[in-house]
Short mmCIF file of C-alpha atoms and ligand atoms in Angstrom, two decimals:
data_model
loop_
_atom_site.label_atom_id
_atom_site.label_comp_id
_atom_site.label_asym_id
_atom_site.label_seq_id
_atom_site.Cartn_x
_atom_site.Cartn_y
_atom_site.Cartn_z
CA UNK U 1166 15.18 -26.74 -2.29
CA UNK U 1167 17.76 -25.53 -4.81
CA UNK U 1168 15.46 -22.77 -6.05
CA UNK U 1169 14.86 -21.53 -2.50
CA UNK U 1170 18.60 -21.44 -1.86
CA UNK U 1171 19.31 -19.05 -4.72
CA UNK U 1172 16.58 -16.80 -3.35
CA UNK U 1173 17.97 -16.74 0.18
CA UNK U 1174 18.43 -13.38 1.88
CA UNK U 1175 21.20 -12.44 4.24
CA UNK U 1176 18.83 -11.00 6.83
CA UNK U 1177 21.47 -10.25 9.43
CA UNK U 1178 23.31 -8.08 6.89
CA UNK U 1179 20.07 -6.41 5.78
CA UNK U 1180 19.15 -5.58 9.38
CA UNK U 1181 22.36 -3.57 9.70
CA UNK U 1182 20.86 -1.14 7.15
CA UNK U 1183 17.97 -0.29 9.51
CA UNK U 1184 19.24 1.62 12.57
CA UNK U 1185 15.82 1.82 14.25
CA UNK U 1186 15.61 -1.97 14.61
CA UNK U 1187 18.57 -2.13 16.99
CA UNK U 1188 16.92 -0.73 20.07
CA UNK U 1189 15.26 -2.09 23.16
CA UNK U 1190 11.66 -1.40 24.03
CA UNK U 1191 10.77 -1.94 27.68
CA UNK U 1192 14.20 -3.55 28.09
CA UNK U 1193 13.55 -6.19 25.36
CA UNK U 1194 14.83 -6.25 21.79
CA UNK U 1195 12.32 -4.55 19.51
CA UNK U 1196 10.44 -6.90 17.17
CA UNK U 1197 8.66 -4.67 14.66
CA UNK U 1198 5.64 -6.42 13.16
CA UNK U 1199 3.59 -3.40 12.09
CA UNK U 1200 4.91 -3.19 8.55
CA UNK U 1201 1.49 -3.07 6.91
CA UNK U 1202 0.93 0.23 8.71
CA UNK U 1203 4.35 1.67 7.88
CA UNK U 1204 7.82 0.32 7.20
CA UNK U 1205 11.17 1.31 8.69
CA UNK U 1206 13.77 3.18 6.65
CA UNK U 1207 17.21 1.97 5.59
CA UNK U 1208 20.26 4.18 6.18
CA UNK U 1209 20.48 5.03 2.45
CA UNK U 1210 17.02 6.60 2.67
CA UNK U 1211 17.81 8.48 5.88
CA UNK U 1212 21.08 9.75 4.36
CA UNK U 1213 19.39 10.76 1.11
CA UNK U 1214 16.96 13.02 3.01
CA UNK U 1215 19.82 14.79 4.72
CA UNK U 1216 21.84 15.00 1.48
CA UNK U 1217 18.91 16.57 -0.34
CA UNK U 1218 18.71 19.41 2.20
CA UNK U 1219 22.48 19.82 2.36
CA UNK U 1220 23.06 20.01 -1.37
CA UNK U 1221 20.12 20.78 -3.70
CA UNK U 1222 17.10 21.95 -1.68
CA UNK U 1223 14.98 24.49 -3.61
CA UNK U 1224 11.66 24.65 -5.43
CA UNK U 1225 11.15 22.64 -8.60
CA UNK U 1226 10.01 23.33 -12.17
CA UNK U 1227 10.05 27.11 -11.82
CA UNK U 1228 13.57 28.32 -11.17
CA UNK U 1229 16.30 28.95 -13.72
CA UNK U 1230 18.98 28.83 -11.06
CA UNK U 1231 21.39 26.00 -10.40
CA UNK U 1232 19.76 24.55 -7.27
CA UNK U 1233 16.28 24.61 -8.75
CA UNK U 1234 17.47 22.75 -11.81
CA UNK U 1235 19.28 20.18 -9.68
CA UNK U 1236 16.21 19.66 -7.50
CA UNK U 1237 13.97 19.40 -10.57
CA UNK U 1238 16.28 16.83 -12.17
CA UNK U 1239 16.44 14.76 -8.97
CA UNK U 1240 12.65 14.94 -8.47
CA UNK U 1241 11.99 13.92 -12.08
CA UNK U 1242 14.58 11.14 -11.75
CA UNK U 1243 12.50 9.88 -8.81
CA UNK U 1244 9.46 9.84 -11.10
CA UNK U 1245 11.39 7.94 -13.71
CA UNK U 1246 12.51 5.30 -11.16
CA UNK U 1247 8.87 4.86 -10.13
CA UNK U 1248 7.89 4.46 -13.80
CA UNK U 1249 10.46 1.71 -14.25
CA UNK U 1250 9.46 0.06 -11.01
CA UNK U 1251 5.82 -0.24 -12.11
CA UNK U 1252 6.74 -0.74 -15.77
CA UNK U 1253 4.52 2.16 -16.81
CA UNK U 1254 4.95 3.22 -20.42
CA UNK U 1255 5.64 6.90 -19.77
CA UNK U 1256 6.95 9.13 -16.99
CA UNK U 1257 3.98 11.49 -17.19
CA UNK U 1258 1.64 8.62 -16.28
CA UNK U 1259 3.17 8.79 -12.78
CA UNK U 1260 1.45 11.40 -10.62
CA UNK U 1261 2.94 12.26 -7.24
CA UNK U 1262 0.27 12.49 -4.54
CA UNK U 1263 0.31 12.48 -0.74
CA UNK U 1264 -0.39 8.75 -0.50
CA UNK U 1265 -2.92 6.12 -1.49
CA UNK U 1266 -5.73 7.99 0.28
CA UNK U 1267 -4.94 11.13 -1.67
CA UNK U 1268 -4.63 9.20 -4.97
CA UNK U 1269 -8.06 7.65 -4.56
CA UNK U 1270 -9.58 10.99 -3.59
CA UNK U 1271 -7.97 12.48 -6.68
CA UNK U 1272 -9.62 9.95 -8.98
CA UNK U 1273 -13.00 10.05 -7.20
CA UNK U 1274 -13.06 13.84 -7.11
CA UNK U 1275 -12.08 14.19 -10.78
CA UNK U 1276 -14.65 11.63 -11.87
CA UNK U 1277 -17.23 13.63 -9.92
CA UNK U 1278 -16.66 16.61 -12.18
CA UNK U 1279 -18.94 15.35 -14.93
CA UNK U 1280 -17.76 11.83 -15.73
CA UNK U 1281 -20.09 9.96 -13.38
CA UNK U 1282 -23.84 10.42 -13.45
CA UNK U 1283 -26.93 9.25 -11.62
CA UNK U 1284 -27.50 5.51 -11.98
CA UNK U 1285 -23.86 4.72 -12.86
CA UNK U 1286 -22.34 1.99 -10.71
CA UNK U 1287 -19.05 1.75 -8.85
CA UNK U 1288 -17.88 -1.60 -7.51
CA UNK U 1289 -15.61 -2.02 -4.51
CA UNK U 1290 -15.12 -5.05 -2.25
CA UNK U 1291 -15.71 -6.08 1.36
CA UNK U 1292 -11.92 -6.27 1.77
CA UNK U 1293 -11.31 -2.57 1.24
CA UNK U 1294 -9.51 -0.12 3.49
CA UNK U 1295 -11.65 2.89 4.46
CA UNK U 1296 -9.64 4.98 2.02
CA UNK U 1297 -10.99 2.83 -0.82
CA UNK U 1298 -14.57 3.05 0.48
CA UNK U 1299 -15.29 6.55 1.73
CA UNK U 1300 -14.18 8.55 -1.37
CA UNK U 1301 -16.49 6.37 -3.53
CA UNK U 1302 -19.36 6.79 -1.08
CA UNK U 1303 -18.86 10.56 -1.26
CA UNK U 1304 -18.81 10.40 -5.05
CA UNK U 1305 -22.05 8.39 -5.06
CA UNK U 1306 -23.73 10.86 -2.68
CA UNK U 1307 -22.65 13.72 -4.90
CA UNK U 1308 -23.69 12.20 -8.22
CA UNK U 1309 -26.47 9.70 -7.49
CA UNK U 1310 -24.25 6.81 -8.61
CA UNK U 1311 -24.68 3.46 -6.86
CA UNK U 1312 -22.00 1.66 -4.81
CA UNK U 1313 -21.89 -2.16 -5.13
CA UNK U 1314 -19.77 -4.41 -2.94
CA UNK U 1315 -18.13 -7.75 -3.82
CA UNK U 1316 -18.63 -10.20 -0.91
CA UNK U 1317 -15.92 -12.34 0.73
CA UNK U 1318 -16.04 -16.01 1.70
CA UNK U 1319 -15.03 -17.40 5.12
CA UNK U 1320 -11.38 -17.62 4.07
CA UNK U 1321 -11.36 -13.91 3.26
CA UNK U 1322 -11.29 -14.34 -0.52
CA UNK U 1323 -13.43 -12.31 -2.90
CA UNK U 1324 -16.28 -14.36 -4.35
CA UNK U 1325 -15.54 -14.11 -8.05
CA UNK U 1326 -18.93 -15.43 -9.22
CA UNK U 1327 -20.63 -12.62 -7.27
CA UNK U 1328 -18.23 -10.09 -8.78
CA UNK U 1329 -19.21 -11.27 -12.25
CA UNK U 1330 -22.88 -10.85 -11.37
CA UNK U 1331 -22.32 -7.26 -10.20
CA UNK U 1332 -20.60 -6.23 -13.43
CA UNK U 1333 -22.76 -4.67 -16.12
CA UNK U 1334 -22.74 -1.89 -18.69
CA UNK U 1335 -23.72 0.42 -15.80
CA UNK U 1336 -20.38 -0.24 -14.09
CA UNK U 1337 -18.09 2.74 -14.59
CA UNK U 1338 -15.28 1.84 -12.23
CA UNK U 1339 -14.09 -1.06 -10.09
CA UNK U 1340 -11.75 -0.22 -7.18
CA UNK U 1341 -10.18 -3.15 -5.33
CA UNK U 1342 -6.95 -3.71 -3.41
CA UNK U 1343 -4.28 -6.02 -4.79
CA UNK U 1344 -3.49 -7.25 -1.27
CA UNK U 1345 -5.70 -6.82 1.80
CA UNK U 1346 -4.01 -4.98 4.66
CA UNK U 1347 -6.27 -6.62 7.25
CA UNK U 1348 -6.06 -10.27 6.12
CA UNK U 1349 -3.20 -10.48 3.63
CA UNK U 1350 -5.44 -11.92 0.88
CA UNK U 1351 -3.88 -11.53 -2.57
CA UNK U 1352 -6.66 -10.81 -5.05
CA UNK U 1353 -6.64 -12.17 -8.64
CA UNK U 1354 -6.35 -8.64 -9.95
CA UNK U 1355 -5.34 -9.37 -13.58
CA UNK U 1356 -8.41 -11.53 -14.07
CA UNK U 1357 -10.67 -9.01 -12.32
CA UNK U 1358 -9.36 -6.18 -14.48
CA UNK U 1359 -10.04 -8.15 -17.67
CA UNK U 1360 -13.61 -8.79 -16.51
CA UNK U 1361 -14.17 -5.08 -15.77
CA UNK U 1362 -12.80 -4.13 -19.17
CA UNK U 1363 -15.18 -6.58 -20.84
CA UNK U 1364 -18.10 -4.36 -19.70
CA UNK U 1365 -16.26 -1.12 -20.49
CA UNK U 1366 -15.40 -0.19 -16.87
CA UNK U 1367 -12.15 1.30 -15.59
CA UNK U 1368 -10.23 -0.46 -12.82
CA UNK U 1369 -8.33 1.19 -9.98
CA UNK U 1370 -5.96 -1.00 -7.98
CA UNK U 1371 -5.12 -0.02 -4.40
CA UNK U 1372 -1.54 -1.28 -4.30
CA UNK U 1373 -0.66 -0.05 -0.79
CA UNK U 1374 0.12 -3.61 0.34
CA UNK U 1375 1.34 -5.16 -2.92
CA UNK U 1376 4.08 -2.86 -4.23
CA UNK U 1377 6.32 -3.41 -1.14
CA UNK U 1378 6.03 -7.20 -1.40
CA UNK U 1379 5.81 -8.30 -5.05
CA UNK U 1380 6.68 -7.29 -8.59
CA UNK U 1381 3.94 -5.18 -10.14
CA UNK U 1382 3.70 -4.54 -13.87
CA UNK U 1383 0.88 -2.10 -14.60
CA UNK U 1384 1.01 -2.78 -18.34
CA UNK U 1385 0.89 -6.55 -17.96
CA UNK U 1386 -2.03 -6.12 -15.53
CA UNK U 1387 -3.65 -3.60 -17.88
CA UNK U 1388 -4.59 -1.51 -14.82
CA UNK U 1389 -6.21 1.84 -15.56
CA UNK U 1390 -5.08 3.27 -12.21
CA UNK U 1391 -2.63 1.81 -9.70
CA UNK U 1392 -1.63 3.52 -6.47
CA UNK U 1393 0.83 3.02 -3.62
CA UNK U 1394 2.31 4.96 -0.68
CA UNK U 1395 6.01 5.68 -0.26
CA UNK U 1396 6.04 5.13 3.51
CA UNK U 1397 4.99 1.49 3.14
CA UNK U 1398 7.91 0.76 0.82
CA UNK U 1399 10.75 2.06 3.01
CA UNK U 1400 10.48 5.65 1.71
CA UNK U 1401 9.40 8.90 3.39
CA UNK U 1402 5.86 9.60 4.58
CA UNK U 1403 3.61 12.14 2.92
CA UNK U 1404 4.19 10.91 -0.63
CA UNK U 1405 2.24 8.54 -2.82
CA UNK U 1406 2.04 7.55 -6.43
CA UNK U 1407 -0.93 7.38 -8.74
CA UNK U 1408 -0.28 5.62 -12.02
CA UNK U 1409 -2.91 6.28 -14.65
CA UNK U 1410 -3.08 5.40 -18.33
CA UNK U 1411 -2.26 8.48 -20.38
CA UNK U 1412 -5.52 8.47 -22.34
CA UNK U 1413 -7.59 8.31 -19.12
CA UNK U 1414 -5.56 10.96 -17.28
CA UNK U 1415 -6.01 13.23 -20.30
CA UNK U 1416 -9.76 12.74 -20.05
CA UNK U 1417 -9.97 13.50 -16.30
CA UNK U 1418 -10.38 17.11 -15.18
CA UNK U 1419 -7.85 18.41 -12.63
CA UNK U 1420 -8.24 17.60 -8.94
CA UNK U 1421 -7.03 20.76 -7.18
CA UNK U 1422 -6.29 24.20 -8.59
CA UNK U 1423 -3.21 26.30 -7.89
CA UNK U 1424 0.34 26.86 -9.01
CA UNK U 1425 2.22 24.18 -11.01
CA UNK U 1426 -0.95 22.79 -12.62
CA UNK U 1427 -1.63 25.66 -15.03
CA UNK U 1428 -0.58 26.59 -18.55
CA UNK U 1429 -2.01 30.13 -18.45
CA UNK U 1430 -4.13 32.04 -15.95
CA UNK U 1431 -6.27 35.08 -16.59
CA UNK U 1432 -9.17 36.25 -14.45
CA UNK U 1433 -11.51 35.09 -17.17
CA UNK U 1434 -10.11 31.64 -17.81
CA UNK U 1435 -7.35 29.21 -16.88
CA UNK U 1436 -5.82 26.59 -19.12
CA UNK U 1437 -4.14 23.62 -17.55
CA UNK U 1438 -0.66 22.17 -17.75
CA UNK U 1439 -0.08 18.82 -19.43
CA UNK U 1440 0.51 15.58 -17.57
CA UNK U 1441 1.67 14.96 -14.91
CA UNK U 1442 1.59 18.60 -13.69
CA UNK U 1443 -2.16 18.97 -14.30
CA UNK U 1444 -2.67 16.82 -11.19
CA UNK U 1445 0.15 18.24 -9.06
CA UNK U 1446 -1.07 21.61 -7.80
CA UNK U 1447 1.27 23.47 -5.46
CA UNK U 1448 4.83 22.73 -4.37
CA UNK U 1449 5.18 18.95 -4.24
CA UNK U 1450 6.89 16.89 -1.54
CA UNK U 1451 10.17 17.33 -3.42
CA UNK U 1452 12.55 15.63 -1.04
CA UNK U 1453 10.28 12.60 -0.76
CA UNK U 1454 10.07 12.24 -4.56
CA UNK U 1455 13.86 12.23 -4.73
CA UNK U 1456 14.21 9.80 -1.85
CA UNK U 1457 11.48 7.37 -2.92
CA UNK U 1458 13.70 6.66 -5.91
CA UNK U 1459 16.50 5.69 -3.49
CA UNK U 1460 14.12 3.45 -1.53
CA UNK U 1461 13.01 1.66 -4.71
CA UNK U 1462 16.65 1.26 -5.80
CA UNK U 1463 17.36 -0.29 -2.40
CA UNK U 1464 14.45 -2.73 -2.71
CA UNK U 1465 15.48 -3.67 -6.24
CA UNK U 1466 19.05 -4.35 -5.14
CA UNK U 1467 17.70 -6.99 -2.78
CA UNK U 1468 15.16 -8.09 -5.40
CA UNK U 1469 11.40 -8.41 -5.05
CA UNK U 1470 11.46 -12.11 -5.96
CA UNK U 1471 13.80 -12.83 -3.07
CA UNK U 1472 11.79 -10.58 -0.77
CA UNK U 1473 8.55 -12.38 -1.70
CA UNK U 1474 10.13 -15.83 -1.20
CA UNK U 1475 11.58 -14.90 2.19
CA UNK U 1476 8.38 -13.25 3.41
CA UNK U 1477 6.44 -16.36 2.40
CA UNK U 1478 8.82 -18.36 4.59
CA UNK U 1479 8.08 -16.01 7.50
CA UNK U 1480 4.34 -16.24 6.85
CA UNK U 1481 4.40 -20.05 6.80
CA UNK U 1482 6.63 -20.27 9.86
CA UNK U 1483 4.58 -17.74 11.85
CA UNK U 1484 1.27 -19.40 10.97
CA UNK U 1485 2.59 -22.83 11.91
CA UNK U 1486 4.08 -21.66 15.22
CA UNK U 1487 0.87 -19.90 16.20
CA UNK U 1488 -1.26 -22.91 15.22
CA UNK U 1489 0.97 -25.35 17.11
CA UNK U 1490 1.21 -23.27 20.28
CA UNK U 1491 -2.35 -22.01 20.73
CA UNK U 1492 -5.26 -24.41 20.52
CA UNK U 1493 -7.74 -21.55 20.89
CA UNK U 1494 -6.38 -19.45 18.04
CA UNK U 1495 -8.76 -18.22 15.37
CA UNK U 1496 -7.10 -17.03 12.17
CA UNK U 1497 -9.05 -14.32 10.38
CA UNK U 1498 -8.24 -14.68 6.72
CA UNK U 1499 -6.93 -17.99 5.40
CA UNK U 1500 -6.88 -17.27 1.69
CA UNK U 1501 -4.97 -19.65 -0.56
CA UNK U 1502 -2.98 -16.70 -1.90
CA UNK U 1503 -1.68 -14.65 1.00
CA UNK U 1504 0.93 -11.97 1.60
CA UNK U 1505 2.89 -11.76 4.85
CA UNK U 1506 0.08 -10.69 7.17
CA UNK U 1507 -1.32 -12.82 10.00
CA UNK U 1508 -4.56 -11.65 11.59
CA UNK U 1509 -5.85 -13.63 14.54
CA UNK U 1510 -7.73 -13.78 17.84
CA UNK U 1511 -6.87 -15.79 20.94
CA UNK U 1512 -9.96 -17.25 22.61
CA UNK U 1513 -12.24 -14.42 23.64
CA UNK U 1514 -9.43 -12.10 24.76
CA UNK U 1515 -9.78 -8.60 23.31
CA UNK U 1516 -6.95 -7.98 20.83
CA UNK U 1517 -6.22 -4.58 22.38
CA UNK U 1518 -5.36 -6.18 25.75
CA UNK U 1519 -2.89 -8.59 24.14
CA UNK U 1520 -1.40 -5.80 22.01
CA UNK U 1521 -0.66 -3.72 25.10
CA UNK U 1522 1.00 -6.66 26.89
CA UNK U 1523 3.04 -7.57 23.79
CA UNK U 1524 4.30 -4.01 23.64
CA UNK U 1525 5.59 -4.43 27.20
CA UNK U 1526 7.66 -7.32 25.84
CA UNK U 1527 9.13 -5.32 22.94
CA UNK U 1528 6.76 -6.52 20.25
CA UNK U 1529 5.03 -4.04 17.97
CA UNK U 1530 1.84 -5.49 16.50
CA UNK U 1531 -1.35 -3.83 15.37
CA UNK U 1532 -4.67 -4.36 17.07
CA UNK U 1533 -8.10 -3.15 16.02
CA UNK U 1534 -10.14 -2.90 12.85
CA UNK U 1535 -7.21 -1.91 10.58
CA UNK U 1536 -9.38 0.73 8.88
CA UNK U 1537 -11.62 -2.06 7.56
CA UNK U 1538 -14.69 -1.81 9.78
CA UNK U 1539 -17.12 -3.35 7.22
CA UNK U 1540 -14.80 -6.36 6.90
CA UNK U 1541 -14.61 -6.81 10.69
CA UNK U 1542 -18.41 -6.54 10.81
CA UNK U 1543 -18.63 -9.31 8.21
CA UNK U 1544 -16.60 -11.60 10.49
CA UNK U 1545 -18.63 -10.45 13.52
CA UNK U 1546 -15.56 -9.22 15.43
CA UNK U 1547 -14.40 -5.82 16.73
CA UNK U 1548 -10.90 -6.31 15.35
CA UNK U 1549 -7.88 -8.60 15.28
CA UNK U 1550 -4.27 -8.87 16.35
CA UNK U 1551 -2.16 -8.36 13.26
CA UNK U 1552 1.47 -9.25 12.71
CA UNK U 1553 2.70 -8.04 9.32
CA UNK U 1554 6.21 -8.91 8.20
CA UNK U 1555 8.91 -7.23 6.14
CA UNK U 1556 12.15 -8.75 4.83
CA UNK U 1557 14.09 -7.50 7.87
CA UNK U 1558 12.03 -9.66 10.25
CA UNK U 1559 13.35 -13.00 11.47
CA UNK U 1560 12.07 -16.35 12.67
CA UNK U 1561 13.70 -15.57 16.04
CA UNK U 1562 11.44 -12.52 16.34
CA UNK U 1563 8.44 -14.72 15.58
CA UNK U 1564 9.55 -17.06 18.38
CA UNK U 1565 9.80 -14.02 20.66
CA UNK U 1566 6.21 -13.11 19.73
CA UNK U 1567 4.91 -16.64 20.35
CA UNK U 1568 6.57 -16.71 23.77
CA UNK U 1569 5.17 -13.27 24.63
CA UNK U 1570 1.69 -14.29 23.48
CA UNK U 1571 1.76 -17.32 25.78
CA UNK U 1572 2.66 -15.07 28.73
CA UNK U 1573 0.00 -12.52 27.77
CA UNK U 1574 -2.61 -15.26 27.49
CA UNK U 1575 -1.74 -16.57 30.93
CA UNK U 1576 -2.01 -13.11 32.45
CA UNK U 1577 -5.35 -12.37 30.79
CA UNK U 1578 -7.25 -15.63 31.22
N1 PMP O 2464 -5.17 0.91 1.32
C1 PMP O 2464 -4.58 -0.05 2.01
C2 PMP O 2464 -4.80 -1.48 1.60
C3 PMP O 2464 -3.78 0.27 3.10
O1 PMP O 2464 -3.18 -0.71 3.78
C4 PMP O 2464 -3.58 1.62 3.46
C5 PMP O 2464 -2.74 2.00 4.66
N2 PMP O 2464 -2.99 1.22 5.80
C6 PMP O 2464 -4.22 2.60 2.69
C7 PMP O 2464 -4.99 2.20 1.63
C8 PMP O 2464 -4.03 4.05 2.99
O2 PMP O 2464 -2.72 4.43 2.76
P1 PMP O 2464 -2.18 5.86 3.21
O3 PMP O 2464 -2.57 6.04 4.65
O4 PMP O 2464 -0.72 5.79 3.01
O5 PMP O 2464 -2.84 6.88 2.34
#
């Protein structure tokens, strides 16, 4: 008990930092449980966006003038905060992208320029988001490489023995999420990376759902690539991060061509800039790079250990309340290691119908396939209701959801 106490969060104080949470929807207090899709922004982040445009807005890396240098310094400071946050060894191993989807497309597209050949194998898992499936499918179609898929068990955990069987010298890359957005499963990524390395394969971790909820150390994990999106960790939309090991990023050809990514251009030949600029063609999302740093500072002030402990409390409480109040509930995803996501179905009611009724009672949940259609197909369902928590959610909001669900169930059955 003592350990939990020192990790306690002052949620009421934290909620004051998030203006959007203090509104009514359909005359009821908003309970925002769609954090796996996107998180809300604290006032420091909102202010930092405005401050950027009021004080230093200009283009980066190219101007000799005062504002351009200020903007460049602030943007590169953002990169440096990201480096520290992931414990990457060097700033130039942090590439700014548009988001996880863009990061994965970057890697797949670059690999497709000569590094993957017919008969090579790429392994993904049944738990993947479409953005960690489709780019690899496209790469396989383009190159003749073969896509292999790690199966899941009934609890929504990856079957590690099957993963081991899929690995071979033909495996060039394994791409798996750290945490599943649809079920909340936390995958044993460190172990999986070590196994991929044992056959000489690279490992890309989709960290969209892990970085906002737990400490991630890319060096301790020995990840070759690790990616996350700013908007899921209380920062602006339209920005993502791709971490890559220096030696691998050096080996990869550029993704897109344009300004920023060149050393010298002639009509005969172009030479490319060094890292990270080689992968950052065009004017970047400057303001978001600056502000993501502020969002990460905010998260680190609260502390990811405390956030993880509190969110676990919410997960346990929510699961227990749902189990105790609904005899016909079916949880989809009951992994031993889970992040703060609850996916479920009530009897044979379509999740969409409940989602719409919950919205009328102020509760924002997600319904549908969560961009994981193959996973839903595996469970033989069209989709689920999903409540995903952040550290600003409360047990009272969970009670509000349980009450609303009971009403919705009565209306629909
Ligand atoms: N992977 C996972 C696990 C996700 O949850 C998401 C977003 N739902 C993505 C990838 C895609 O992220 P983005 O839309 O920010 O590119």
